[in-house]
XYZ file of C-alpha atoms in Angstrom:
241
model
C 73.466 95.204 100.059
C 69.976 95.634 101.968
C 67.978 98.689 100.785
C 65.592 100.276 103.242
C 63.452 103.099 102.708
C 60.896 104.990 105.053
C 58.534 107.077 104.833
C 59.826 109.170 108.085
C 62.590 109.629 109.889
C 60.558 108.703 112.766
C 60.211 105.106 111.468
C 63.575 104.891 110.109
C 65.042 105.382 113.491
C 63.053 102.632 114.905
C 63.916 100.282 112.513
C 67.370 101.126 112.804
C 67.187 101.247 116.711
C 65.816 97.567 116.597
C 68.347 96.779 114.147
C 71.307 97.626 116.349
C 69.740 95.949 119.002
C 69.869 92.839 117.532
C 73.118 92.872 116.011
C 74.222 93.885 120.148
C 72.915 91.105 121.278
C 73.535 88.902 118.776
C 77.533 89.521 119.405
C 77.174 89.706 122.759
C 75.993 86.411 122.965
C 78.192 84.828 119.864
C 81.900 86.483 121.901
C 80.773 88.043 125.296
C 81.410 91.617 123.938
C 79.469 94.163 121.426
C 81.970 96.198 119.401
C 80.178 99.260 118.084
C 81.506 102.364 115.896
C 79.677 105.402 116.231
C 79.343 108.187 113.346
C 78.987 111.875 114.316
C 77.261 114.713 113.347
C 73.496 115.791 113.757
C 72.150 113.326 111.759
C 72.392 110.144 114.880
C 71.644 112.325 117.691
C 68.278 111.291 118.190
C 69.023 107.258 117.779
C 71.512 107.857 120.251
C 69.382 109.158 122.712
C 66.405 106.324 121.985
C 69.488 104.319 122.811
C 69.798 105.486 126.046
C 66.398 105.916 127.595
C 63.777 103.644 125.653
C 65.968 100.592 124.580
C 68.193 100.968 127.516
C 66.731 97.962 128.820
C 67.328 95.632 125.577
C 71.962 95.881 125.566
C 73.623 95.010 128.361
C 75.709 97.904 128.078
C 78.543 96.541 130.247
C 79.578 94.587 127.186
C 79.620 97.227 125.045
C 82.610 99.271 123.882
C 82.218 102.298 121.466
C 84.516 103.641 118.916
C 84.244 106.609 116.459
C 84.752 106.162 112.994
C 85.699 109.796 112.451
C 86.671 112.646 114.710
C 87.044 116.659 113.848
C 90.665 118.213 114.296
C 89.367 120.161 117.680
C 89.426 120.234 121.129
C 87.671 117.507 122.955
C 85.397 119.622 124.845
C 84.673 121.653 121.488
C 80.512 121.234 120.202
C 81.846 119.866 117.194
C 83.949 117.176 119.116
C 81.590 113.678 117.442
C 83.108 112.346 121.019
C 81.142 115.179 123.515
C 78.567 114.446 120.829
C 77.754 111.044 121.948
C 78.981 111.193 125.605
C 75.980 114.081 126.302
C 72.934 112.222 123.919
C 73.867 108.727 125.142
C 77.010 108.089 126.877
C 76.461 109.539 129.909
C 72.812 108.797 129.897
C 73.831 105.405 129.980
C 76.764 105.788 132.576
C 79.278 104.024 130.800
C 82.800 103.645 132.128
C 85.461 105.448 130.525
C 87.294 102.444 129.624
C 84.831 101.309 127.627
C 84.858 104.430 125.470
C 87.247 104.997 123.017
C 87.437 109.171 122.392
C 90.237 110.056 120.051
C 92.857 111.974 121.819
C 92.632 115.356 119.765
C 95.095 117.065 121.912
C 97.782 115.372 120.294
C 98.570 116.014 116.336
C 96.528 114.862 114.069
C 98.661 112.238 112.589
C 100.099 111.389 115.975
C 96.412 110.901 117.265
C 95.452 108.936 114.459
C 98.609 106.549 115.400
C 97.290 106.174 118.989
C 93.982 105.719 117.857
C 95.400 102.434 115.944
C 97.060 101.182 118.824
C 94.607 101.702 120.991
C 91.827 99.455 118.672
C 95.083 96.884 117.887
C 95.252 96.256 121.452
C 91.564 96.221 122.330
C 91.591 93.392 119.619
C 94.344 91.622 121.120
C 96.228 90.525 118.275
C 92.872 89.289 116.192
C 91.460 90.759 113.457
C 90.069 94.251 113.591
C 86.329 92.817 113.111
C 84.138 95.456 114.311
C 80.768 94.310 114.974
C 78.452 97.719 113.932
C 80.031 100.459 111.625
C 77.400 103.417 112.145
C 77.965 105.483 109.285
C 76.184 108.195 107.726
C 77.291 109.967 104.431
C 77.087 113.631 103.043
C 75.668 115.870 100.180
C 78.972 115.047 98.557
C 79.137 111.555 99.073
C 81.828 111.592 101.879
C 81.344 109.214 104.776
C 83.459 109.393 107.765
C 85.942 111.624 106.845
C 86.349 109.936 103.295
C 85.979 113.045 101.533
C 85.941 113.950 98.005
C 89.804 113.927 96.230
C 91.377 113.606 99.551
C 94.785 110.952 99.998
C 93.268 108.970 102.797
C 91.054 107.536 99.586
C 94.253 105.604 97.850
C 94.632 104.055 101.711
C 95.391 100.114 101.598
C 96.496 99.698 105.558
C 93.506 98.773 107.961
C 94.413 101.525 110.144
C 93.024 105.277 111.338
C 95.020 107.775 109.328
C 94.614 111.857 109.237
C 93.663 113.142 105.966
C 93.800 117.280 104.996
C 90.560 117.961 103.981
C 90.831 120.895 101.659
C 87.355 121.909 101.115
C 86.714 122.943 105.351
C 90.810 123.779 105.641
C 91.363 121.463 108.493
C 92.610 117.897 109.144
C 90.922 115.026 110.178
C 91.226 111.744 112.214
C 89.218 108.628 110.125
C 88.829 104.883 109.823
C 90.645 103.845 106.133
C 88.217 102.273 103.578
C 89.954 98.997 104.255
C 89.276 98.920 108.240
C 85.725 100.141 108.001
C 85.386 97.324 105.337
C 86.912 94.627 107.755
C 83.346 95.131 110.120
C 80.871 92.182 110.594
C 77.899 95.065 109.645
C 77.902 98.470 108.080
C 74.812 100.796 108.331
C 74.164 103.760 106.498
C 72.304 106.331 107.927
C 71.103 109.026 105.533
C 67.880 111.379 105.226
C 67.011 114.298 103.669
C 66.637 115.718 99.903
C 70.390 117.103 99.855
C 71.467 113.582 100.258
C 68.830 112.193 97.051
C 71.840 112.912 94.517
C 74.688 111.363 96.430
C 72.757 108.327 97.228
C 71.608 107.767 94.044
C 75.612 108.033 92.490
C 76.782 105.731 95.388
C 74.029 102.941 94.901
C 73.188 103.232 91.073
C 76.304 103.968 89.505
C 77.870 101.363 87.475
C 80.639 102.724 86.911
C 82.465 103.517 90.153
C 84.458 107.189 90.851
C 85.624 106.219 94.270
C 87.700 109.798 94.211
C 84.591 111.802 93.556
C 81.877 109.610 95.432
C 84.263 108.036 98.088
C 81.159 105.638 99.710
C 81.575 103.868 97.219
C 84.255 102.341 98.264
C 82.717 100.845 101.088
C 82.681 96.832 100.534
C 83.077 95.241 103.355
C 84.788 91.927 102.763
C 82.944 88.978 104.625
C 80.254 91.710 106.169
C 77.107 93.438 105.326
C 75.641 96.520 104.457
C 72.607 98.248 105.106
C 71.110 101.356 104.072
C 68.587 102.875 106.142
C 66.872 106.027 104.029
C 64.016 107.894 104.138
C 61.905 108.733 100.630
C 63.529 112.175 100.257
C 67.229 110.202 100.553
C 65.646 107.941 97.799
C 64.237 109.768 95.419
C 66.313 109.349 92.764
C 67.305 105.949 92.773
C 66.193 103.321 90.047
C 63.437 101.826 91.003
């Protein structure tokens, strides 16, 4: 596990921003194509759009295809949609072709989309293993990331699949990567700033004992990949120095 800590968000974007575009390139150059899992909410809004107008130069974007890691039970035209999300701070910016986007189709059922969702990756892949290049992923005040929240039954997943999961605690489903698929990926980042964050971070990275059901990050270990955690000092706080 790499540990970074900033002083700012302002330099923790930056770092990350150069991080991605290495690993892009990297992949692009290693098998022609960059395979790249974005995470939602407010929190990568910003990196998108750096993305997108000052590093727009640095990818070449026609070998990139994008996935989402999570997606909200609503309407794909909905603000809370992580899809319309990313299409208006980078995706469009960019101009990249539909088919190189990969929204989750939240008109169907959740379970039903979550299906489709997992053939549509399986036959992006082609039959080889489901080795995402970049996980984006950030995590929240209660130590969820993607939509692995606290006590839910997409936690005891084993299948490398997308699966729905009830979450109890907003009423509502939602449409995730399992544990075992984000931990299949080539890299992992964390994303995660602020002082609300301090005591989930320091349960997730400290603990020595695991509780995957009440922390669920913790259950992200990727297999032959890596991990990094980009924080700011608030974030880290707590942690052992």
């Amino acid at each position: 596990m790499n540990l970074l800590i900033y002083k700012t968000q302002e330099e923790l974007q930056e770092d990350l921003v150069d991080y991605i575009v290495a690993i892009a390139n990297k992949a692009i150059e290693e098998h022609g194509i960059f395979n790249f899992v974005l995470t939602g909410g407010n929190s990568p809004k910003a990196l998108y759009h750096s993305l997108a107008t000052t590093y727009k130069e640095k990818i070449d974007w026609t070998k990139v295809y994008f996935f989402f890691g999570d997606e909200r039970n609503v309407m794909p035209t909905h603000e809370s949609y992580n899809g319309l999300m990313a299409k208006n701070a980078m995706l469009d910016l960019l101009e990249i072709p539909e088919d190189q986007i990969f929204y989750v189709d939240t008109t169907l059922a959740p379970e039903k989309a979550a299906i489709e969702y997992t053939k549509a990756i399986n036959a992006h892949f082609k039959g080889s293993d489901l080795n995402f290049d970049l996980i984006l992923l950030g995590m929240g005040d209660d130590a969820h990331t993607a939509s692995l929240f606290p006590g839910t039954t997409i936690l005891n997943s084993k299948e490398v699949e997308v699966d729905s999961v009830f979450v109890e605690k907003l009423a509502t489903y939602r449409i995730s990567f399992t544990a075992p698929l984000i931990n299949k990926a080539r890299n992992i980042a964390f994303l995660v700033f602020g002082e609300n964050k301090a005591n989930a971070v320091k349960h997730v990275i400290d603990d020595k004992k695991k509780n995957t059901k009440l922390y669920p990050t913790q259950l992200i270990q990727p297999i032959d990949g890596s991990v990094t955690w980009f924080l700011d000092d608030a974030a880290a706080a707590l942690l052992d120095s």
